[in-house]
Amino acid sequence: MNNNIEKHSISLYVNNKPGVLIRTSLVFARRGYNIDSLVVSNDSNNPKFSRMNIEATGDTDTLHLMLAQLNRLVDVIHARDLSGEDILQKELSLVKLECPIEKRTELLQIAEAFSAKTIDLTENTITFQIAGSSEKLNRAETLLHGYKIKEIVRTGKVLMTRGEEATA
Amino acid sequence: MSDKKKTGADILLDTIYKNGVDKMFGLPGGAIIPIMDAVKDHPIDFILTRHEQGASHMADGYARATGKPGVILITSGPGATNTLTGIMTAQMDSVPMVIISGQQATSNLGLDTFQEADISGMSYPIVKHSYLITDPKEIPKAINEAFFIASTGRPGPVILDIPKDVANAVIDEDYDDTIDLPGYLAKPELDIDKIKDAAQMISQAQKPIFLVGHGAIISGADKILKTIVEDMNIPITNSLLGKGCFPEEHPLNLGMPGMHGTAYANMALCECDLVVSIGSRWDDRIAASPKEFCAQAKKIHIDIDLVEINKVVKVDIGLVGDAKDVLEKLHKYLEPNDTSKWIKTVNKFRKDYPLKYKKEGKLRAQHVIEEMYNLAGSDVIYTTDVGQHQMWAAQFIKINSPRNWISSGGAGTMGFGFPSAIGAQMACPDRKVVTIVGDGSFQMTLSELSTAVVNKLPIKILLLNNRYLGMVRQWQNLFYENRLTGVDLEGNPDFLKLASAYGAKGFRIRRSSDVRKVLKEALQYNAGPCLIDAVVEQHDNVFPMVPSGANLDKMILGFPQKRKELE
């Protein structure tokens, strides 16, 4: 068994039906694997189907087995592991910070460095919207941990292949 | 009937009937009454069982005996949950099954209403697929899809959960019943290059062996397998569920390998230079230690389910496809090699390490089983329960044709044997059906004696009664210093009185000298089911035995002189 522990980005194209999310997540849960992030969205080109992007951490062999098990599900049209491929991946996070007036300039400077948008500002708080790669979001988060973060919400990673190639 | 508008229930039964089903097994309750009402005037037979678990194993036995999906009709809540064991059993052994489960009305779902159970939610991990039908117009399409999914590819159970109001609804005849399954692949395309590589590997092997499993039987690969085995002169071993795909009385068949397999099959696996699995999934009862398993040999795996390739044992070539299709293609590229030296070695294993037991003295389960086989022959459908008797039956009963052996393998479900025999007998009324059960297993589903008596099924129930949960006792005896805990079946009923209370014929064997006489008499009794209570030696263990988790070369041939040998 290969003990190569890695984060995997899996893209699925599935039927847009009740129960599909349970069937999919059971493939992970059965092995005691946690899903790190999950995004589900309807395919607006064809509302009969949905796309899922799942991030999970584990050894490569097991994740390959789980990929085959996902593909075996009747409701999964196809599942692909896109880890390591040159694909478009973006994530969005909202960060709400405690922000007394004297910290405002400092925080706005950091926000600028990450091209974050200020989407809410009150007397004591400021909320940024940061978009980009997960790594960029992590770096911004690390830096903002020097201040008082009240809440962070992240969307999870969305994936798309480049050019003509279909995503999942 | 004709001027009456059709309801969801009518359309449901019509669609099931169109899928070739003439029998359903089950037990009604409130939520299924609309469908039961439609059953009244329908050509499909409904077989009333005494417990829903019994119904599920009957449908399983029906399916394994015929290859057609077995159908269960049950009610919501406890009716549905009682079938979960049977559904899991079918899923583990790739048995086609369609489960029609009544449900509370759609408006009551999720409200903890009477006999409401989220059966879809509970069964996700143990079904091939499932449907909760909320629109009556979906019924015909869902039924057609369910039968298609259940019976193609790697077969398995499919649940249809049907709320009462959906069954009651009047449906216009202009419904769409076409199958639309973009995410389902019934038959994978074959990779001819890989098949050629495999053919070369097999043709060049000096010491090849075939390991044949249930998949080969399901795909109907028996004929082409026989041609290949005989053309190539390659010995074969079959898994518990692969029994019958290739005649077990054939000189090239080594019987079952694994934990309680024949010594010669295990030795051949340890010595071979190539093992080809044909529809067998390297179950842990055969390949308990995947890395050590046949480490000396190359491996080829033929399986219709891509998931199985490299799941446990890593293989050199994986051929995804229907076993019969793959073998037919493979056959074209095979070139016979001289395997006579290898066959000689294997035959020496067979001669030096035969299956054996003491025939003298106390009554032995093995003796009763072997005698049953000698008298009843191989043109019989044998079903078994789970435990020591199952392993002895697998060792001593030679199965020569596919679908003549029905046993719960992957799930190891006690209580399976007797109801599966009922299903098999219902499917094949003209065949002789013998079920071999243990006293522990039989008591889990014995209420189906009523079902067998009412339907006058001439099933021979061979009960090997050692008043123990014998297989657990064996493990406690061998690996837990004989600290017997929770295995003594004190309080067993008098099985003859029990049979008689149900209106079934009873026989008893206490002495080895009576075995032949009693079995002969029982085999001639065909007015209904008969139960043969064989009171056997209590403390026999099944050998050979490969300790749990160990490789086949750690096989124990008989009770060790010193306990140390087990460690």
XYZ file of C-alpha atoms in Angstrom:
735
model
C 0.000 0.000 0.000
C 1.281 3.401 -0.975
C 1.317 5.645 2.059
C 1.582 8.796 0.062
C -0.725 11.136 2.014
C -1.906 13.947 -0.214
C -4.753 16.337 -0.688
C -6.855 15.304 -3.678
C -9.185 17.432 -5.761
C -11.985 15.332 -7.184
C -14.504 16.562 -9.678
C -17.806 14.750 -10.188
C -20.623 15.094 -12.662
C -23.753 13.633 -11.074
C -27.512 13.287 -11.431
C -29.332 16.204 -9.827
C -31.473 14.028 -7.544
C -32.152 13.600 -3.819
C -29.742 11.217 -2.117
C -26.806 11.729 -4.488
C -24.830 13.662 -1.908
C -25.303 10.890 0.695
C -24.259 8.155 -1.719
C -21.170 10.122 -2.636
C -20.145 11.028 0.892
C -20.685 7.439 2.088
C -17.848 6.315 -0.170
C -15.547 8.495 1.929
C -17.184 7.895 5.307
C -17.020 4.105 4.937
C -13.219 4.257 4.993
C -13.179 6.843 7.774
C -12.056 9.539 5.355
C -13.037 13.120 5.965
C -14.160 15.438 3.214
C -12.120 18.644 3.563
C -14.322 20.718 1.317
C -17.317 20.198 -0.891
C -19.023 22.361 -3.479
C -22.229 21.339 -5.250
C -23.795 23.353 -8.012
C -26.415 22.665 -10.626
C -25.256 22.512 -14.235
C -27.189 25.455 -15.654
C -26.616 24.106 -19.185
C -28.481 20.940 -18.226
C -30.429 21.103 -14.965
C -30.725 17.275 -14.857
C -27.114 17.189 -13.676
C -24.923 18.785 -11.036
C -21.223 19.252 -10.485
C -19.411 18.445 -7.285
C -15.926 19.415 -6.293
C -14.567 17.454 -3.370
C -11.278 17.851 -1.575
C -10.123 14.961 0.583
C -6.831 14.034 2.185
C -5.524 10.504 2.230
C -3.186 7.975 0.718
C -3.200 7.843 -3.050
C -4.108 4.143 -3.397
C -7.182 4.452 -1.209
C -8.332 7.577 -2.983
C -7.952 5.824 -6.327
C -10.108 2.991 -4.999
C -12.675 5.501 -3.783
C -12.655 7.183 -7.183
C -13.532 3.823 -8.779
C -16.244 3.335 -6.154
C -17.630 6.796 -6.949
C -17.662 5.976 -10.641
C -19.544 2.756 -9.867
C -22.480 4.703 -8.377
C -25.439 4.782 -10.746
C -25.973 8.488 -10.016
C -22.386 9.439 -10.827
C -21.950 10.145 -14.533
C -18.205 10.480 -14.056
C -15.679 11.203 -11.389
C -12.131 12.401 -11.963
C -9.167 13.075 -9.765
C -7.754 16.377 -10.997
C -4.940 16.609 -8.425
C -1.615 17.543 -9.899
C -3.163 18.593 -13.222
C -2.889 22.115 -14.567
C -6.445 23.228 -13.952
C -8.248 26.384 -12.905
C -8.999 26.332 -9.204
C -10.499 29.142 -7.212
C -11.914 29.660 -3.794
C -13.606 32.537 -2.069
C -13.538 33.481 1.596
C -15.262 36.052 3.749
C -13.252 37.238 6.758
C -14.842 39.329 9.478
C -12.361 41.069 11.766
C -12.603 43.160 14.874
C -11.537 46.554 13.644
C -11.336 49.588 15.892
C -10.679 52.796 13.965
C -6.941 52.803 14.773
C -6.480 49.400 13.012
C -8.492 50.264 9.919
C -5.667 51.584 7.731
C -3.410 48.682 8.611
C -6.069 46.144 7.727
C -7.007 47.898 4.500
C -3.350 47.723 3.456
C -3.280 43.988 3.974
C -6.534 43.705 2.066
C -5.049 45.586 -0.825
C -2.035 43.291 -0.942
C -4.393 40.327 -1.482
C -6.748 42.242 -3.766
C -9.478 41.681 -1.201
C -12.691 43.625 -1.368
C -14.156 45.337 1.660
C -17.765 44.257 1.637
C -18.884 45.457 5.053
C -17.615 48.105 7.416
C -19.019 49.008 10.831
C -17.740 50.954 13.769
C -15.951 47.920 15.178
C -15.758 45.400 12.362
C -14.548 45.077 8.830
C -15.360 42.196 6.429
C -13.217 41.252 3.454
C -13.994 39.122 0.477
C -10.889 37.348 -0.803
C -10.896 35.267 -3.966
C -8.188 33.252 -5.620
C -6.263 30.064 -5.144
C -6.656 28.216 -1.863
C -2.959 28.877 -1.170
C -3.495 32.610 -1.513
C -6.452 32.419 0.860
C -4.312 30.493 3.342
C -1.579 33.138 3.195
C -4.064 35.946 3.771
C -5.574 34.017 6.643
C -2.177 33.487 8.272
C -1.461 37.179 8.102
C -4.905 38.147 9.410
C -4.476 35.826 12.379
C -2.295 38.599 13.792
C -5.567 40.497 14.294
C -8.804 39.498 15.948
C -10.704 37.379 13.473
C -14.359 37.075 14.428
C -15.439 34.684 11.682
C -14.124 33.094 8.506
C -16.301 31.366 5.929
C -14.728 29.647 2.928
C -16.569 28.247 -0.073
C -14.330 25.286 -0.771
C -12.478 24.885 -4.006
C -14.164 25.094 -7.395
C -12.370 23.467 -10.295
C -12.421 23.689 -14.053
C -10.161 22.252 -16.725
C -8.470 24.605 -19.156
C -9.407 25.082 -22.807
C -11.648 22.680 -24.706
C -11.400 19.786 -22.255
C -14.549 19.038 -20.200
C -14.109 19.162 -16.436
C -15.556 15.886 -15.209
C -60.925 -4.681 -14.711
C -60.577 -3.234 -18.187
C -62.843 -0.204 -17.680
C -61.188 0.523 -14.351
C -58.523 3.216 -14.500
C -55.116 1.896 -13.586
C -53.479 2.920 -10.337
C -49.799 3.215 -9.480
C -50.068 -0.244 -7.906
C -51.495 -1.788 -11.128
C -48.818 -0.239 -13.299
C -46.159 -1.342 -10.806
C -47.234 -4.985 -11.027
C -47.682 -4.847 -14.817
C -44.162 -3.528 -15.224
C -42.720 -6.145 -12.857
C -44.576 -8.855 -14.804
C -43.210 -7.515 -18.100
C -39.757 -7.935 -16.625
C -40.335 -11.680 -16.486
C -41.223 -12.088 -12.816
C -43.928 -14.558 -11.855
C -43.339 -14.747 -8.083
C -42.886 -12.267 -5.278
C -42.062 -13.073 -1.681
C -43.180 -10.967 1.222
C -45.442 -10.005 4.057
C -47.972 -7.168 3.978
C -48.686 -4.265 6.309
C -50.579 -0.988 6.247
C -48.453 0.883 3.767
C -48.437 -1.882 1.146
C -52.167 -2.696 1.203
C -52.919 -0.750 -2.026
C -50.367 -2.916 -3.817
C -51.655 -6.094 -2.127
C -55.104 -5.195 -3.433
C -53.742 -5.049 -6.965
C -51.940 -8.382 -6.412
C -55.326 -10.053 -5.814
C -56.256 -10.013 -9.528
C -52.764 -10.120 -10.971
C -51.066 -13.129 -12.607
C -47.994 -12.670 -10.396
C -47.967 -15.116 -7.455
C -47.468 -13.665 -4.021
C -45.763 -16.035 -1.582
C -46.619 -15.133 1.988
C -43.669 -15.652 4.325
C -43.587 -15.594 8.116
C -40.874 -12.959 8.466
C -39.471 -10.422 6.028
C -35.917 -11.730 6.472
C -37.219 -15.087 5.250
C -38.743 -13.348 2.219
C -35.437 -11.694 1.386
C -33.495 -14.972 1.474
C -36.213 -16.716 -0.554
C -35.904 -14.056 -3.247
C -32.145 -14.563 -3.042
C -32.435 -18.345 -3.451
C -34.865 -17.842 -6.342
C -32.376 -15.519 -8.012
C -29.309 -17.715 -7.489
C -31.152 -20.802 -8.774
C -32.374 -19.088 -11.946
C -30.259 -16.002 -12.629
C -33.473 -13.935 -12.704
C -33.993 -11.160 -10.150
C -35.790 -12.214 -6.981
C -38.561 -9.846 -5.915
C -39.686 -8.975 -2.391
C -42.851 -7.084 -1.507
C -42.857 -5.742 2.042
C -44.352 -2.984 4.109
C -42.816 0.139 5.608
C -40.981 0.494 8.919
C -40.182 -2.835 10.593
C -41.224 -4.721 7.457
C -38.532 -2.943 5.519
C -35.862 -3.037 8.238
C -36.372 -6.795 8.630
C -35.123 -7.249 5.078
C -31.843 -5.367 5.568
C -29.870 -8.526 6.412
C -31.141 -10.215 3.276
C -30.358 -7.174 1.145
C -26.818 -6.988 2.532
C -26.415 -10.706 1.825
C -27.478 -10.177 -1.794
C -25.207 -7.169 -2.211
C -22.155 -9.006 -0.848
C -22.703 -11.972 -3.169
C -23.803 -9.973 -6.257
C -27.332 -11.385 -6.390
C -30.005 -9.615 -8.482
C -32.893 -8.573 -6.252
C -35.671 -6.003 -6.466
C -37.271 -4.865 -3.229
C -40.662 -3.171 -3.352
C -41.176 -1.461 -0.037
C -44.431 0.203 0.954
C -44.023 3.604 2.561
C -46.095 6.120 4.491
C -47.886 8.724 2.375
C -45.618 11.361 0.829
C -47.094 14.080 3.062
C -46.091 12.054 6.133
C -42.449 11.478 5.203
C -40.012 12.689 7.808
C -42.693 13.228 10.450
C -42.113 10.048 12.518
C -45.510 8.757 11.446
C -46.658 5.212 12.177
C -44.350 2.569 10.678
C -42.360 5.207 8.859
C -38.715 4.322 8.359
C -36.282 6.029 6.029
C -35.420 2.770 4.309
C -33.548 4.522 1.508
C -31.377 6.281 4.056
C -30.752 3.084 5.997
C -29.903 1.000 2.980
C -27.560 3.244 0.939
C -24.416 1.308 1.924
C -25.893 -2.111 1.076
C -27.737 -1.603 -2.210
C -26.608 -1.279 -5.780
C -29.135 1.510 -6.214
C -32.425 2.753 -4.771
C -35.459 4.859 -5.620
C -37.864 6.824 -3.481
C -40.787 7.399 -5.808
C -42.768 10.558 -5.178
C -44.478 10.919 -8.558
C -46.738 8.030 -9.667
C -45.725 8.603 -13.291
C -42.157 7.634 -12.395
C -43.176 4.097 -11.410
C -42.820 2.264 -14.752
C -39.527 3.908 -15.612
C -38.117 3.273 -12.137
C -39.187 -0.401 -12.177
C -37.596 -0.969 -15.592
C -34.422 0.734 -14.459
C -34.398 -1.229 -11.201
C -34.606 -4.570 -13.037
C -31.964 -3.499 -15.517
C -29.572 -2.333 -12.806
C -30.223 -5.348 -10.566
C -29.589 -7.930 -13.261
C -26.813 -6.467 -15.434
C -23.156 -5.687 -14.821
C -22.274 -6.892 -11.355
C -25.766 -7.792 -10.137
C -27.128 -6.524 -6.833
C -30.185 -5.418 -4.899
C -32.263 -2.372 -5.867
C -34.894 -0.898 -3.541
C -38.019 0.915 -4.657
C -39.655 2.792 -1.798
C -43.266 3.507 -2.756
C -45.448 5.804 -0.630
C -49.040 4.727 -0.191
C -50.512 7.735 -2.029
C -48.230 7.056 -5.002
C -49.489 3.463 -5.204
C -53.088 4.660 -4.914
C -52.853 7.394 -7.538
C -54.661 6.901 -10.845
C -52.210 7.066 -13.744
C -52.796 8.037 -17.355
C -51.521 5.476 -19.807
C -49.201 7.917 -21.595
C -46.319 7.422 -19.171
C -42.694 7.146 -20.231
C -41.039 3.891 -19.211
C -37.759 4.122 -21.104
C -34.539 3.475 -19.232
C -32.315 6.534 -18.919
C -29.129 5.807 -17.002
C -26.252 7.948 -18.236
C -24.115 7.078 -15.183
C -24.486 3.301 -15.470
C -22.340 0.982 -17.532
C -23.880 -2.464 -17.885
C -21.110 -3.989 -19.982
C -17.592 -2.566 -20.073
C -15.757 -2.673 -23.386
C -12.990 -5.247 -23.596
C -9.370 -4.249 -23.960
C -8.100 -6.636 -26.629
C -4.437 -5.703 -26.156
C -4.589 -6.609 -22.488
C -6.410 -9.846 -23.335
C -3.578 -10.726 -25.736
C -1.001 -9.988 -23.017
C -2.928 -12.183 -20.607
C -3.153 -14.981 -23.172
C 0.594 -14.869 -23.618
C 1.174 -14.953 -19.869
C -1.136 -17.962 -19.487
C 0.367 -19.756 -22.500
C 3.897 -19.349 -21.122
C 3.159 -20.280 -17.505
C 4.738 -23.479 -16.238
C 2.500 -23.839 -13.183
C -0.743 -21.958 -13.845
C -3.937 -22.252 -11.805
C -7.422 -20.801 -12.279
C -9.343 -19.419 -9.319
C -13.006 -19.390 -10.335
C -15.647 -17.371 -8.515
C -19.308 -16.422 -8.532
C -18.766 -13.923 -11.356
C -18.001 -16.776 -13.736
C -21.299 -18.468 -12.852
C -23.280 -15.227 -13.121
C -21.914 -14.554 -16.607
C -22.585 -18.125 -17.769
C -18.910 -18.788 -18.456
C -19.044 -22.507 -17.614
C -18.859 -23.851 -21.173
C -16.000 -21.693 -22.390
C -14.184 -22.250 -19.101
C -14.395 -26.015 -19.578
C -13.047 -25.708 -23.111
C -10.114 -23.586 -21.959
C -9.275 -25.718 -18.912
C -9.270 -28.907 -20.958
C -7.437 -27.437 -23.968
C -4.776 -25.901 -21.749
C -4.668 -28.628 -19.086
C -4.728 -26.124 -16.234
C -5.848 -27.096 -12.722
C -8.646 -25.049 -11.186
C -9.854 -24.192 -7.729
C -13.208 -22.560 -7.083
C -14.278 -20.200 -4.338
C -17.212 -21.083 -2.076
C -19.546 -19.264 -4.461
C -17.756 -20.495 -7.564
C -18.684 -24.114 -6.845
C -20.307 -25.677 -9.885
C -18.941 -23.442 -12.611
C -16.494 -26.203 -13.460
C -17.367 -29.782 -12.440
C -15.889 -30.519 -9.018
C -15.624 -34.201 -9.882
C -13.351 -33.361 -12.816
C -9.737 -34.507 -12.244
C -8.449 -30.960 -12.809
C -10.651 -29.452 -10.080
C -9.060 -29.061 -6.651
C -12.203 -27.848 -4.884
C -12.352 -24.819 -2.649
C -9.232 -23.022 -1.379
C -8.858 -20.730 1.600
C -9.503 -20.788 5.326
C -11.262 -24.169 5.250
C -10.360 -25.155 1.730
C -8.747 -28.375 0.669
C -5.075 -28.721 1.561
C -4.233 -29.525 -2.057
C -5.932 -26.376 -3.396
C -4.049 -24.234 -0.883
C -0.760 -25.985 -1.630
C -1.265 -25.545 -5.355
C -1.856 -21.829 -4.824
C 1.338 -21.597 -2.773
C 3.309 -23.368 -5.541
C 1.859 -21.924 -8.742
C 3.636 -19.401 -10.950
C 0.438 -17.816 -12.301
C -2.999 -17.450 -10.753
C -5.881 -16.281 -12.905
C -8.928 -15.131 -10.961
C -12.074 -15.458 -13.043
C -14.866 -13.531 -11.334
C -13.470 -14.069 -7.857
C -12.507 -11.070 -5.752
C -9.584 -12.306 -3.584
C -11.898 -12.450 -0.592
C -10.119 -12.360 2.772
C -11.192 -15.975 3.423
C -8.851 -16.869 0.552
C -6.310 -14.034 0.456
C -6.236 -13.124 4.135
C -2.809 -11.613 3.782
C -2.953 -9.865 0.387
C 0.769 -9.084 0.168
C 1.841 -12.662 0.907
C -0.922 -14.258 -1.156
C 0.687 -16.130 -4.066
C 3.652 -13.760 -3.734
C 5.682 -16.131 -5.929
C 3.173 -15.989 -8.787
C 2.043 -13.596 -11.467
C -1.602 -12.612 -11.226
C -4.367 -11.929 -13.724
C -7.783 -10.760 -12.596
C -10.935 -10.916 -14.711
C -13.821 -8.984 -13.177
C -16.766 -6.981 -14.502
C -16.374 -4.524 -11.630
C -13.455 -2.158 -12.118
C -13.429 -1.487 -8.365
C -12.242 -5.041 -7.714
C -9.089 -4.753 -9.822
C -6.193 -4.073 -7.419
C -8.636 -3.541 -4.529
C -6.802 -5.976 -2.254
C -4.381 -8.126 -4.203
C -2.217 -6.217 -6.676
C -2.322 -7.865 -10.098
C -0.095 -7.895 -13.170
C -2.999 -7.721 -15.593
C -6.563 -6.638 -14.816
C -9.190 -7.495 -17.422
C -12.414 -5.583 -16.869
C -15.352 -7.302 -18.487
C -17.962 -9.997 -18.364
C -16.140 -13.261 -17.573
C -17.740 -15.170 -20.446
C -16.916 -12.457 -23.007
C -13.332 -12.166 -21.756
C -12.754 -15.936 -21.798
C -14.208 -16.270 -25.290
C -11.810 -13.625 -26.589
C -8.933 -14.978 -24.544
C -9.445 -18.480 -25.901
C -8.543 -17.316 -29.418
C -5.050 -16.261 -28.369
C -4.147 -19.145 -26.046
C -1.520 -21.697 -26.977
C -1.291 -24.876 -24.921
C 1.883 -25.358 -22.934
C 3.096 -28.616 -21.436
C 1.720 -28.546 -17.892
C 1.960 -32.299 -17.259
C 4.730 -31.950 -14.665
C 2.667 -29.369 -12.767
C -0.442 -31.554 -12.924
C 1.645 -34.375 -11.475
C 2.739 -32.168 -8.572
C -0.823 -31.085 -7.916
C -2.079 -34.661 -8.034
C 0.563 -35.632 -5.518
C -0.766 -32.922 -3.158
C -4.228 -34.350 -3.661
C -3.068 -37.883 -2.927
C -0.921 -36.979 0.074
C -3.296 -34.568 1.807
C -6.871 -35.771 1.226
C -9.868 -34.525 3.165
C -10.455 -36.916 6.014
C -12.496 -37.550 9.131
C -13.095 -40.412 11.524
C -15.907 -42.591 10.213
C -15.971 -44.963 13.171
C -17.400 -44.192 16.591
C -19.600 -41.186 17.126
C -21.822 -39.736 14.444
C -19.857 -37.208 12.406
C -21.349 -34.272 10.513
C -18.935 -34.953 7.647
C -20.195 -38.531 7.410
C -23.842 -37.427 7.221
C -23.019 -34.823 4.564
C -20.923 -37.187 2.473
C -23.609 -39.858 2.634
C -26.276 -37.330 1.623
C -24.138 -36.470 -1.381
C -23.600 -40.140 -2.249
C -27.324 -40.828 -2.094
C -28.786 -37.628 -3.543
C -26.078 -37.122 -6.144
C -25.023 -33.970 -7.870
C -28.174 -33.188 -9.853
C -29.560 -31.479 -6.782
C -29.736 -27.878 -5.631
C -27.860 -27.700 -2.343
C -28.244 -24.678 -0.127
C -26.429 -24.152 3.156
C -26.498 -22.005 6.212
C -23.380 -20.519 7.744
C -20.901 -22.186 10.046
C -19.075 -25.489 10.406
C -21.725 -27.460 8.511
C -21.345 -25.015 5.609
C -17.612 -25.607 5.385
C -17.987 -29.373 5.630
C -20.681 -29.250 2.954
C -18.368 -27.179 0.746
C -15.627 -29.758 1.279
C -17.598 -32.967 0.784
C -20.356 -32.055 -1.657
C -19.077 -31.907 -5.211
C -21.047 -29.560 -7.400
C -20.910 -30.295 -11.104
C -23.207 -27.688 -12.657
C -23.682 -23.957 -12.164
C -26.481 -22.752 -9.857
C -26.640 -26.048 -7.980
C -24.903 -24.553 -4.934
C -26.447 -21.691 -2.958
C -24.637 -20.389 0.102
C -24.142 -17.041 1.817
C -20.485 -16.232 1.206
C -19.485 -12.614 1.678
C -22.049 -11.769 4.322
C -21.965 -15.102 6.151
C -25.630 -14.741 7.043
C -26.894 -17.352 9.487
C -30.540 -18.141 8.782
C -29.976 -18.015 5.021
C -30.003 -21.730 4.193
C -33.588 -22.818 4.734
C -35.423 -19.819 3.207
C -33.028 -19.767 0.246
C -33.956 -23.419 -0.333
C -37.631 -22.413 -0.364
C -36.862 -19.765 -2.997
C -34.874 -22.245 -5.075
C -37.613 -24.892 -4.852
C -40.256 -22.321 -5.833
C -38.152 -21.383 -8.844
C -37.423 -24.991 -9.808
C -40.405 -27.099 -8.715
C -39.134 -30.190 -10.509
C -35.664 -30.203 -8.971
C -34.575 -31.910 -5.783
C -33.576 -29.332 -3.164
C -31.521 -30.173 -0.097
C -30.624 -27.604 2.516
C -27.854 -28.272 4.973
C -28.269 -26.239 8.139
C -26.849 -26.016 11.635
C -28.959 -25.930 14.778
C -27.851 -22.345 15.447
C -28.560 -21.042 11.948
C -31.806 -22.931 11.423
C -33.409 -21.407 14.497
C -32.971 -17.921 13.062
C -35.518 -18.455 10.263
C -37.304 -21.702 11.128
C -40.705 -20.012 11.161
C -40.608 -20.443 7.376
C -41.468 -24.106 7.994
C -45.059 -22.864 7.625
C -44.257 -21.405 4.196
C -42.687 -24.691 3.076
C -45.544 -26.812 4.479
C -48.330 -24.630 3.037
C -46.712 -24.716 -0.392
C -45.988 -28.480 -0.106
C -42.345 -27.996 -0.987
C -40.448 -31.304 -0.796
C -37.278 -29.705 0.617
C -34.946 -31.953 2.602
C -33.714 -30.041 5.623
C -30.572 -31.754 6.845
C -29.995 -30.341 10.313
C -26.541 -30.980 11.741
C -27.278 -30.642 15.389
C -24.252 -30.337 17.660
C -25.994 -28.106 20.207
C -23.300 -25.500 19.734
C -22.585 -22.419 17.698
C -19.884 -24.679 16.354
C -17.671 -22.333 14.372
C -17.329 -19.864 17.246
C -16.732 -22.789 19.596
C -13.975 -23.970 17.247
C -12.224 -20.578 17.325
C -12.545 -20.385 21.119
C -11.225 -23.917 21.306
C -8.235 -23.316 19.040
C -7.299 -19.699 19.661
C -8.840 -18.729 23.032
C -7.709 -21.617 25.242
C -11.117 -23.283 24.951
C -12.743 -20.512 27.009
C -16.213 -21.281 25.634
C -18.471 -18.268 25.945
C -21.959 -17.845 24.551
C -21.818 -20.875 22.295
C -23.773 -23.564 24.172
C -27.210 -23.893 22.590
C -28.774 -25.278 25.750
C -32.528 -25.076 25.372
C -32.693 -26.254 21.766
C -36.160 -27.582 21.008
C -36.882 -31.183 20.195
C -36.609 -30.723 16.440
C -38.814 -33.733 15.651
C -41.641 -32.320 17.740
C -40.999 -28.950 16.149
C -41.317 -30.383 12.635
C -44.436 -32.208 13.633
C -45.954 -29.063 15.172
C -45.607 -27.378 11.798
C -47.000 -30.387 9.981
C -43.657 -31.368 8.488
C -42.184 -34.856 8.421
C -39.315 -35.521 10.812
C -36.450 -38.022 10.915
C -33.644 -38.465 13.397
C -30.147 -39.918 13.098
C -28.164 -40.696 16.226
C -25.793 -43.488 15.112
C -23.472 -43.687 12.161
C -24.919 -47.069 11.280
C -28.319 -45.420 10.682
C -27.164 -42.652 8.353
C -27.761 -44.405 5.071
C -31.098 -45.912 5.973
C -32.609 -42.704 7.330
C -31.325 -40.492 4.533
C -32.691 -42.905 1.922
C -36.092 -42.784 3.541
C -36.008 -38.993 3.805
C -35.000 -38.619 0.156
C -38.039 -40.638 -0.861
C -40.448 -38.445 1.085
C -41.897 -35.873 -1.309
C -45.258 -34.899 0.157
C -43.785 -31.791 1.718
C -40.728 -30.639 3.610
C -38.921 -33.052 5.877
C -36.447 -32.341 8.600
C -33.612 -34.732 9.381
C -32.255 -34.086 12.848
C -28.719 -35.507 12.803
C -27.419 -35.430 16.369
C -23.695 -35.240 15.684
C -20.477 -35.200 17.683
C -20.310 -31.897 19.520
C -16.610 -31.136 19.523
C -15.428 -31.680 15.966
C -13.440 -28.907 14.339
C -13.251 -28.093 10.647
C -9.847 -28.837 9.144
C -7.807 -27.861 7.263
C -7.824 -24.383 8.747
C -5.807 -21.314 7.898
C -5.759 -19.057 10.981
C -7.463 -15.710 10.511
C -5.239 -13.157 8.769
C -2.521 -15.702 7.935
C -1.271 -16.727 4.517
C -2.257 -20.099 3.050
C 1.137 -21.652 3.913
C 0.215 -21.386 7.624
C -2.550 -23.954 7.119
C -3.256 -26.361 10.005
C -4.162 -29.838 8.802
C -5.565 -31.223 12.040
C -5.754 -30.574 15.747
C -2.218 -29.607 16.799
C -0.282 -31.834 19.187
C 0.993 -28.772 20.996
C -1.014 -25.587 21.284
C 2.223 -23.705 20.449
C 1.830 -24.676 16.786
C -1.082 -22.292 16.540
C 0.906 -19.267 17.584
